[in-house]
PDB file of C-alpha atoms in Angstrom:
ATOM      1  CA  UNK X  14       0.000   0.000   0.000  1.00  0.00           C
ATOM      2  CA  UNK X  15       1.425   3.350  -1.066  1.00  0.00           C
ATOM      3  CA  UNK X  16       0.337   6.313   1.039  1.00  0.00           C
ATOM      4  CA  UNK X  17       0.992   9.866  -0.109  1.00  0.00           C
ATOM      5  CA  UNK X  18       1.059  12.759   2.354  1.00  0.00           C
ATOM      6  CA  UNK X  19       0.833  15.382  -0.411  1.00  0.00           C
ATOM      7  CA  UNK X  20      -2.097  17.784  -0.515  1.00  0.00           C
ATOM      8  CA  UNK X  21      -3.818  15.626  -3.129  1.00  0.00           C
ATOM      9  CA  UNK X  22      -2.628  12.390  -1.482  1.00  0.00           C
ATOM     10  CA  UNK X  23      -4.607   9.471  -0.062  1.00  0.00           C
ATOM     11  CA  UNK X  24      -3.365   9.419   3.528  1.00  0.00           C
ATOM     12  CA  UNK X  25      -6.710  10.293   5.135  1.00  0.00           C
ATOM     13  CA  UNK X  26      -8.232   7.193   3.551  1.00  0.00           C
ATOM     14  CA  UNK X  27      -5.732   4.836   5.136  1.00  0.00           C
ATOM     15  CA  UNK X  28      -4.608   6.432   8.422  1.00  0.00           C
ATOM     16  CA  UNK X  29      -6.093   8.097  11.494  1.00  0.00           C
ATOM     17  CA  UNK X  30      -4.624  10.592  13.952  1.00  0.00           C
ATOM     18  CA  UNK X  31      -3.359   9.329  17.322  1.00  0.00           C
ATOM     19  CA  UNK X  32      -1.309  10.551  20.281  1.00  0.00           C
ATOM     20  CA  UNK X  33       0.918   9.172  23.000  1.00  0.00           C
ATOM     21  CA  UNK X  34      -0.646   8.809  26.456  1.00  0.00           C
ATOM     22  CA  UNK X  35       2.243  10.974  27.663  1.00  0.00           C
ATOM     23  CA  UNK X  36       0.426  14.076  26.426  1.00  0.00           C
ATOM     24  CA  UNK X  37      -3.005  15.616  26.804  1.00  0.00           C
ATOM     25  CA  UNK X  38      -2.428  17.997  23.880  1.00  0.00           C
ATOM     26  CA  UNK X  39      -3.980  16.989  20.539  1.00  0.00           C
ATOM     27  CA  UNK X  40      -2.333  18.987  17.711  1.00  0.00           C
ATOM     28  CA  UNK X  41      -2.665  18.074  14.052  1.00  0.00           C
ATOM     29  CA  UNK X  42      -0.211  17.802  11.194  1.00  0.00           C
ATOM     30  CA  UNK X  43       0.017  20.870   8.948  1.00  0.00           C
ATOM     31  CA  UNK X  44      -0.697  20.098   5.300  1.00  0.00           C
ATOM     32  CA  UNK X  45       1.750  21.423   2.707  1.00  0.00           C
ATOM     33  CA  UNK X  46       1.619  20.867  -1.057  1.00  0.00           C
ATOM     34  CA  UNK X  47       3.998  17.894  -1.091  1.00  0.00           C
ATOM     35  CA  UNK X  48       3.984  16.661   2.521  1.00  0.00           C
ATOM     36  CA  UNK X  49       2.612  17.005   6.024  1.00  0.00           C
ATOM     37  CA  UNK X  50       4.698  18.631   8.749  1.00  0.00           C
ATOM     38  CA  UNK X  51       4.826  19.411  12.433  1.00  0.00           C
ATOM     39  CA  UNK X  52       5.082  23.040  13.473  1.00  0.00           C
ATOM     40  CA  UNK X  53       6.167  25.277  16.333  1.00  0.00           C
ATOM     41  CA  UNK X  54       3.427  25.005  18.970  1.00  0.00           C
ATOM     42  CA  UNK X  55       3.710  27.220  22.074  1.00  0.00           C
ATOM     43  CA  UNK X  56       0.636  25.475  23.532  1.00  0.00           C
ATOM     44  CA  UNK X  57       2.421  22.107  23.601  1.00  0.00           C
ATOM     45  CA  UNK X  58       4.751  21.284  26.491  1.00  0.00           C
ATOM     46  CA  UNK X  59       7.479  20.271  24.000  1.00  0.00           C
ATOM     47  CA  UNK X  60       7.189  23.573  22.123  1.00  0.00           C
ATOM     48  CA  UNK X  61       6.369  21.709  18.896  1.00  0.00           C
ATOM     49  CA  UNK X  62       3.553  19.484  17.691  1.00  0.00           C
ATOM     50  CA  UNK X  63       3.731  15.855  18.796  1.00  0.00           C
ATOM     51  CA  UNK X  64       1.325  13.854  16.654  1.00  0.00           C
ATOM     52  CA  UNK X  65       1.048  10.416  15.065  1.00  0.00           C
ATOM     53  CA  UNK X  66      -0.853   8.697  12.285  1.00  0.00           C
ATOM     54  CA  UNK X  67      -1.704   4.977  12.430  1.00  0.00           C
ATOM     55  CA  UNK X  68      -2.898   2.619   9.726  1.00  0.00           C
ATOM     56  CA  UNK X  69      -6.545   1.641   9.943  1.00  0.00           C
ATOM     57  CA  UNK X  70      -5.505  -1.947   9.270  1.00  0.00           C
ATOM     58  CA  UNK X  71      -3.329  -4.002  11.566  1.00  0.00           C
ATOM     59  CA  UNK X  72      -0.340  -5.929  10.263  1.00  0.00           C
ATOM     60  CA  UNK X  73       1.748  -8.833  11.456  1.00  0.00           C
ATOM     61  CA  UNK X  74       5.344 -10.047  11.302  1.00  0.00           C
ATOM     62  CA  UNK X  75       6.981  -9.763   7.904  1.00  0.00           C
ATOM     63  CA  UNK X  76       5.630  -6.328   7.015  1.00  0.00           C
ATOM     64  CA  UNK X  77       8.015  -3.716   5.599  1.00  0.00           C
ATOM     65  CA  UNK X  78       7.342   0.015   5.981  1.00  0.00           C
ATOM     66  CA  UNK X  79       9.309   2.631   4.034  1.00  0.00           C
ATOM     67  CA  UNK X  80       9.012   6.313   4.940  1.00  0.00           C
ATOM     68  CA  UNK X  81      10.432   9.267   3.018  1.00  0.00           C
ATOM     69  CA  UNK X  82      10.917  12.092   5.490  1.00  0.00           C
ATOM     70  CA  UNK X  83      12.932  15.181   6.406  1.00  0.00           C
ATOM     71  CA  UNK X  84      13.590  17.267   9.509  1.00  0.00           C
ATOM     72  CA  UNK X  85      15.016  20.509  10.827  1.00  0.00           C
ATOM     73  CA  UNK X  86      17.213  20.919  13.922  1.00  0.00           C
ATOM     74  CA  UNK X  87      16.009  18.407  16.563  1.00  0.00           C
ATOM     75  CA  UNK X  88      12.909  17.350  14.638  1.00  0.00           C
ATOM     76  CA  UNK X  89      12.196  13.618  14.691  1.00  0.00           C
ATOM     77  CA  UNK X  90      10.240  11.826  11.943  1.00  0.00           C
ATOM     78  CA  UNK X  91       9.502   8.253  13.050  1.00  0.00           C
ATOM     79  CA  UNK X  92       8.137   4.906  11.977  1.00  0.00           C
ATOM     80  CA  UNK X  93       6.169   3.450  14.880  1.00  0.00           C
ATOM     81  CA  UNK X  94       4.614   0.060  15.656  1.00  0.00           C
ATOM     82  CA  UNK X  95       1.614   0.382  17.970  1.00  0.00           C
ATOM     83  CA  UNK X  96       0.009  -2.546  19.743  1.00  0.00           C
ATOM     84  CA  UNK X  97      -3.335  -1.330  21.131  1.00  0.00           C
ATOM     85  CA  UNK X  98      -4.620   2.214  20.507  1.00  0.00           C
ATOM     86  CA  UNK X  99      -7.651   3.267  22.527  1.00  0.00           C
ATOM     87  CA  UNK X 100     -10.236   5.989  22.130  1.00  0.00           C
ATOM     88  CA  UNK X 101     -10.234   8.302  25.157  1.00  0.00           C
ATOM     89  CA  UNK X 102     -13.006  10.275  26.821  1.00  0.00           C
ATOM     90  CA  UNK X 103     -11.951  13.467  25.030  1.00  0.00           C
ATOM     91  CA  UNK X 104     -12.461  11.730  21.666  1.00  0.00           C
ATOM     92  CA  UNK X 105      -8.750  11.400  20.863  1.00  0.00           C
ATOM     93  CA  UNK X 106      -7.130   8.044  20.091  1.00  0.00           C
ATOM     94  CA  UNK X 107      -4.059   7.373  22.242  1.00  0.00           C
ATOM     95  CA  UNK X 108      -1.529   4.583  22.582  1.00  0.00           C
ATOM     96  CA  UNK X 109       0.964   3.445  25.205  1.00  0.00           C
ATOM     97  CA  UNK X 110       2.979   0.407  24.146  1.00  0.00           C
ATOM     98  CA  UNK X 111       4.941   0.926  20.942  1.00  0.00           C
ATOM     99  CA  UNK X 112       8.292   0.812  19.188  1.00  0.00           C
ATOM    100  CA  UNK X 113       9.754   3.988  17.645  1.00  0.00           C
ATOM    101  CA  UNK X 114      12.439   4.013  14.936  1.00  0.00           C
ATOM    102  CA  UNK X 115      13.820   7.546  14.718  1.00  0.00           C
ATOM    103  CA  UNK X 116      16.308   9.187  12.353  1.00  0.00           C
ATOM    104  CA  UNK X 117      17.524  12.605  13.514  1.00  0.00           C
ATOM    105  CA  UNK X 118      20.445  14.931  12.957  1.00  0.00           C
ATOM    106  CA  UNK X 119      22.818  12.963  15.200  1.00  0.00           C
ATOM    107  CA  UNK X 120      22.005   9.456  13.968  1.00  0.00           C
ATOM    108  CA  UNK X 121      19.243   6.935  14.617  1.00  0.00           C
ATOM    109  CA  UNK X 122      17.494   5.593  17.733  1.00  0.00           C
ATOM    110  CA  UNK X 123      15.002   2.863  18.566  1.00  0.00           C
ATOM    111  CA  UNK X 124      12.852   3.310  21.682  1.00  0.00           C
ATOM    112  CA  UNK X 125      10.475   0.894  23.388  1.00  0.00           C
ATOM    113  CA  UNK X 126       7.486   2.475  25.187  1.00  0.00           C
ATOM    114  CA  UNK X 127       5.232   0.890  27.818  1.00  0.00           C
ATOM    115  CA  UNK X 128       2.076   1.912  29.696  1.00  0.00           C
ATOM    116  CA  UNK X 129       1.310   0.225  32.998  1.00  0.00           C
ATOM    117  CA  UNK X 130      -2.146  -0.636  34.354  1.00  0.00           C
ATOM    118  CA  UNK X 131      -1.985   2.414  36.628  1.00  0.00           C
ATOM    119  CA  UNK X 132      -1.528   4.629  33.549  1.00  0.00           C
ATOM    120  CA  UNK X 133       2.167   5.331  34.127  1.00  0.00           C
ATOM    121  CA  UNK X 134       4.205   5.600  30.898  1.00  0.00           C
ATOM    122  CA  UNK X 135       7.866   4.715  30.687  1.00  0.00           C
ATOM    123  CA  UNK X 136      10.352   3.939  27.942  1.00  0.00           C
ATOM    124  CA  UNK X 137      13.899   2.838  27.328  1.00  0.00           C
ATOM    125  CA  UNK X 138      16.290   2.842  24.422  1.00  0.00           C
ATOM    126  CA  UNK X 139      16.988  -0.298  22.385  1.00  0.00           C
ATOM    127  CA  UNK X 140      19.392   1.143  19.802  1.00  0.00           C
ATOM    128  CA  UNK X 141      21.570   4.278  19.680  1.00  0.00           C
ATOM    129  CA  UNK X 142      23.645   4.898  16.567  1.00  0.00           C
ATOM    130  CA  UNK X 143      25.607   8.151  16.301  1.00  0.00           C
ATOM    131  CA  UNK X 144      26.423   9.719  12.937  1.00  0.00           C
ATOM    132  CA  UNK X 145      25.623  13.022  11.185  1.00  0.00           C
ATOM    133  CA  UNK X 146      22.388  13.167   9.194  1.00  0.00           C
ATOM    134  CA  UNK X 147      21.643  16.166   7.007  1.00  0.00           C
ATOM    135  CA  UNK X 148      18.803  18.513   7.867  1.00  0.00           C
ATOM    136  CA  UNK X 149      16.270  19.646   5.237  1.00  0.00           C
ATOM    137  CA  UNK X 150      17.048  16.705   2.963  1.00  0.00           C
ATOM    138  CA  UNK X 151      14.728  13.796   2.207  1.00  0.00           C
ATOM    139  CA  UNK X 152      15.829  10.547   3.834  1.00  0.00           C
ATOM    140  CA  UNK X 153      14.471   7.047   3.255  1.00  0.00           C
ATOM    141  CA  UNK X 154      13.814   4.971   6.365  1.00  0.00           C
ATOM    142  CA  UNK X 155      12.825   1.321   5.912  1.00  0.00           C
ATOM    143  CA  UNK X 156      11.778  -1.008   8.733  1.00  0.00           C
ATOM    144  CA  UNK X 157      11.065  -4.716   8.276  1.00  0.00           C
ATOM    145  CA  UNK X 158       9.447  -6.417  11.266  1.00  0.00           C
ATOM    146  CA  UNK X 159      10.428 -10.059  11.728  1.00  0.00           C
ATOM    147  CA  UNK X 160      10.180 -12.484  14.642  1.00  0.00           C
ATOM    148  CA  UNK X 161      12.283 -10.944  17.434  1.00  0.00           C
ATOM    149  CA  UNK X 162      14.183  -8.602  15.142  1.00  0.00           C
ATOM    150  CA  UNK X 163      13.916  -5.363  13.226  1.00  0.00           C
ATOM    151  CA  UNK X 164      15.825  -4.907   9.993  1.00  0.00           C
ATOM    152  CA  UNK X 165      16.335  -1.152   9.680  1.00  0.00           C
ATOM    153  CA  UNK X 166      17.688   0.535   6.549  1.00  0.00           C
ATOM    154  CA  UNK X 167      18.420   4.264   6.399  1.00  0.00           C
ATOM    155  CA  UNK X 168      19.465   5.670   3.031  1.00  0.00           C
ATOM    156  CA  UNK X 169      20.724   2.247   1.966  1.00  0.00           C
ATOM    157  CA  UNK X 170      22.707   1.437   5.140  1.00  0.00           C
ATOM    158  CA  UNK X 171      21.300  -1.493   7.099  1.00  0.00           C
ATOM    159  CA  UNK X 172      21.380  -2.609  10.721  1.00  0.00           C
ATOM    160  CA  UNK X 173      19.618  -5.486  12.490  1.00  0.00           C
ATOM    161  CA  UNK X 174      18.223  -5.092  15.998  1.00  0.00           C
ATOM    162  CA  UNK X 175      17.441  -8.192  18.042  1.00  0.00           C
ATOM    163  CA  UNK X 176      14.502  -7.531  20.366  1.00  0.00           C
ATOM    164  CA  UNK X 177      12.502 -10.262  22.093  1.00  0.00           C
ATOM    165  CA  UNK X 178       9.224  -8.443  22.708  1.00  0.00           C
ATOM    166  CA  UNK X 179       8.052  -7.357  19.268  1.00  0.00           C
ATOM    167  CA  UNK X 180       4.267  -7.648  19.032  1.00  0.00           C
ATOM    168  CA  UNK X 181       2.937 -10.079  16.433  1.00  0.00           C
ATOM    169  CA  UNK X 182       0.008  -7.801  15.553  1.00  0.00           C
ATOM    170  CA  UNK X 183       0.262  -4.031  15.344  1.00  0.00           C
ATOM    171  CA  UNK X 184      -0.650  -0.830  13.544  1.00  0.00           C
ATOM    172  CA  UNK X 185       2.096   0.721  11.435  1.00  0.00           C
ATOM    173  CA  UNK X 186       2.373   4.445  11.921  1.00  0.00           C
ATOM    174  CA  UNK X 187       4.403   7.625  11.789  1.00  0.00           C
ATOM    175  CA  UNK X 188       5.147  10.297  14.393  1.00  0.00           C
ATOM    176  CA  UNK X 189       6.530  13.805  14.160  1.00  0.00           C
ATOM    177  CA  UNK X 190       7.913  15.394  17.328  1.00  0.00           C
ATOM    178  CA  UNK X 191      10.570  17.538  19.061  1.00  0.00           C
ATOM    179  CA  UNK X 192      10.909  19.921  16.127  1.00  0.00           C
ATOM    180  CA  UNK X 193      10.018  20.259  12.460  1.00  0.00           C
ATOM    181  CA  UNK X 194       9.433  16.810  10.916  1.00  0.00           C
ATOM    182  CA  UNK X 195       8.101  16.395   7.377  1.00  0.00           C
ATOM    183  CA  UNK X 196       6.506  13.228   5.947  1.00  0.00           C
ATOM    184  CA  UNK X 197       6.286  12.739   2.179  1.00  0.00           C
ATOM    185  CA  UNK X 198       5.068   9.177   1.652  1.00  0.00           C
ATOM    186  CA  UNK X 199       4.812   5.785   3.308  1.00  0.00           C
ATOM    187  CA  UNK X 200       4.935   2.433   1.505  1.00  0.00           C
ATOM    188  CA  UNK X 201       3.710  -0.650   3.398  1.00  0.00           C
ATOM    189  CA  UNK X 202       4.313  -4.133   1.999  1.00  0.00           C
ATOM    190  CA  UNK X 203       2.899  -7.130   3.914  1.00  0.00           C
ATOM    191  CA  UNK X 204       5.030 -10.237   4.225  1.00  0.00           C
ATOM    192  CA  UNK X 205       4.473 -13.459   2.350  1.00  0.00           C
ATOM    193  CA  UNK X 206       3.197 -16.819   3.591  1.00  0.00           C
ATOM    194  CA  UNK X 207       2.939 -16.946   7.379  1.00  0.00           C
ATOM    195  CA  UNK X 208       3.531 -13.193   7.418  1.00  0.00           C
ATOM    196  CA  UNK X 209       0.445 -12.314   5.396  1.00  0.00           C
ATOM    197  CA  UNK X 210      -1.559  -9.202   6.250  1.00  0.00           C
ATOM    198  CA  UNK X 211      -4.219  -9.421   8.941  1.00  0.00           C
ATOM    199  CA  UNK X 212      -7.735  -8.627   7.804  1.00  0.00           C
ATOM    200  CA  UNK X 213      -9.019  -7.009  10.976  1.00  0.00           C
ATOM    201  CA  UNK X 214      -9.580  -3.284  11.025  1.00  0.00           C
ATOM    202  CA  UNK X 215      -9.752  -0.389  13.459  1.00  0.00           C
ATOM    203  CA  UNK X 216     -13.288   0.240  14.761  1.00  0.00           C
ATOM    204  CA  UNK X 217     -15.243   2.753  12.744  1.00  0.00           C
ATOM    205  CA  UNK X 218     -15.147   5.342  15.559  1.00  0.00           C
ATOM    206  CA  UNK X 219     -11.380   5.649  15.048  1.00  0.00           C
ATOM    207  CA  UNK X 220     -11.818   8.474  12.568  1.00  0.00           C
ATOM    208  CA  UNK X 221      -9.554  11.144  11.135  1.00  0.00           C
ATOM    209  CA  UNK X 222     -11.120  14.569  11.209  1.00  0.00           C
ATOM    210  CA  UNK X 223      -8.299  16.778   9.949  1.00  0.00           C
TER     211      UNK X 223
END
């Protein structure tokens, strides 16, 4: 599935807006002609928008997601894997447990997030690679989700992360946070054989109103 974030793109058909449980704020992506972007937001505790989009469909092991993205300064465009989003009393969809794969100006990180039964959110880093990455240039981030490992390719350079607690069913998504992050398109390819796409969908009340 090829998803375009351009002004005339199809992203609203295939994705819905969501937020981390860490925040009460509910900003939206800003639509530009060729992409969507986060923006300076003095009403957000981070000073910038922090917002995600998730696929309406869920996927399973074997899926590959490829994101073309760009950033400025400390901006972070991300591919995320979200286990169980929930619709909250304020009408917003939020998620706790997830994986984040993040290119930024000083390299690439992978974070694992959790939400406990008491609502407490915590997270820890699974991968920290340090290298310079150019601002205001389009980068290609590819993540393949396999059993207990992520194969991550950034601009043609590949690394493999062993991680034991990857969910077997999840929504593929994107996040922009901590600065200006621009998303141009997202290509999602389900795996073959035992890694075929799941055919269950997000409930109809998970809508995208932007």
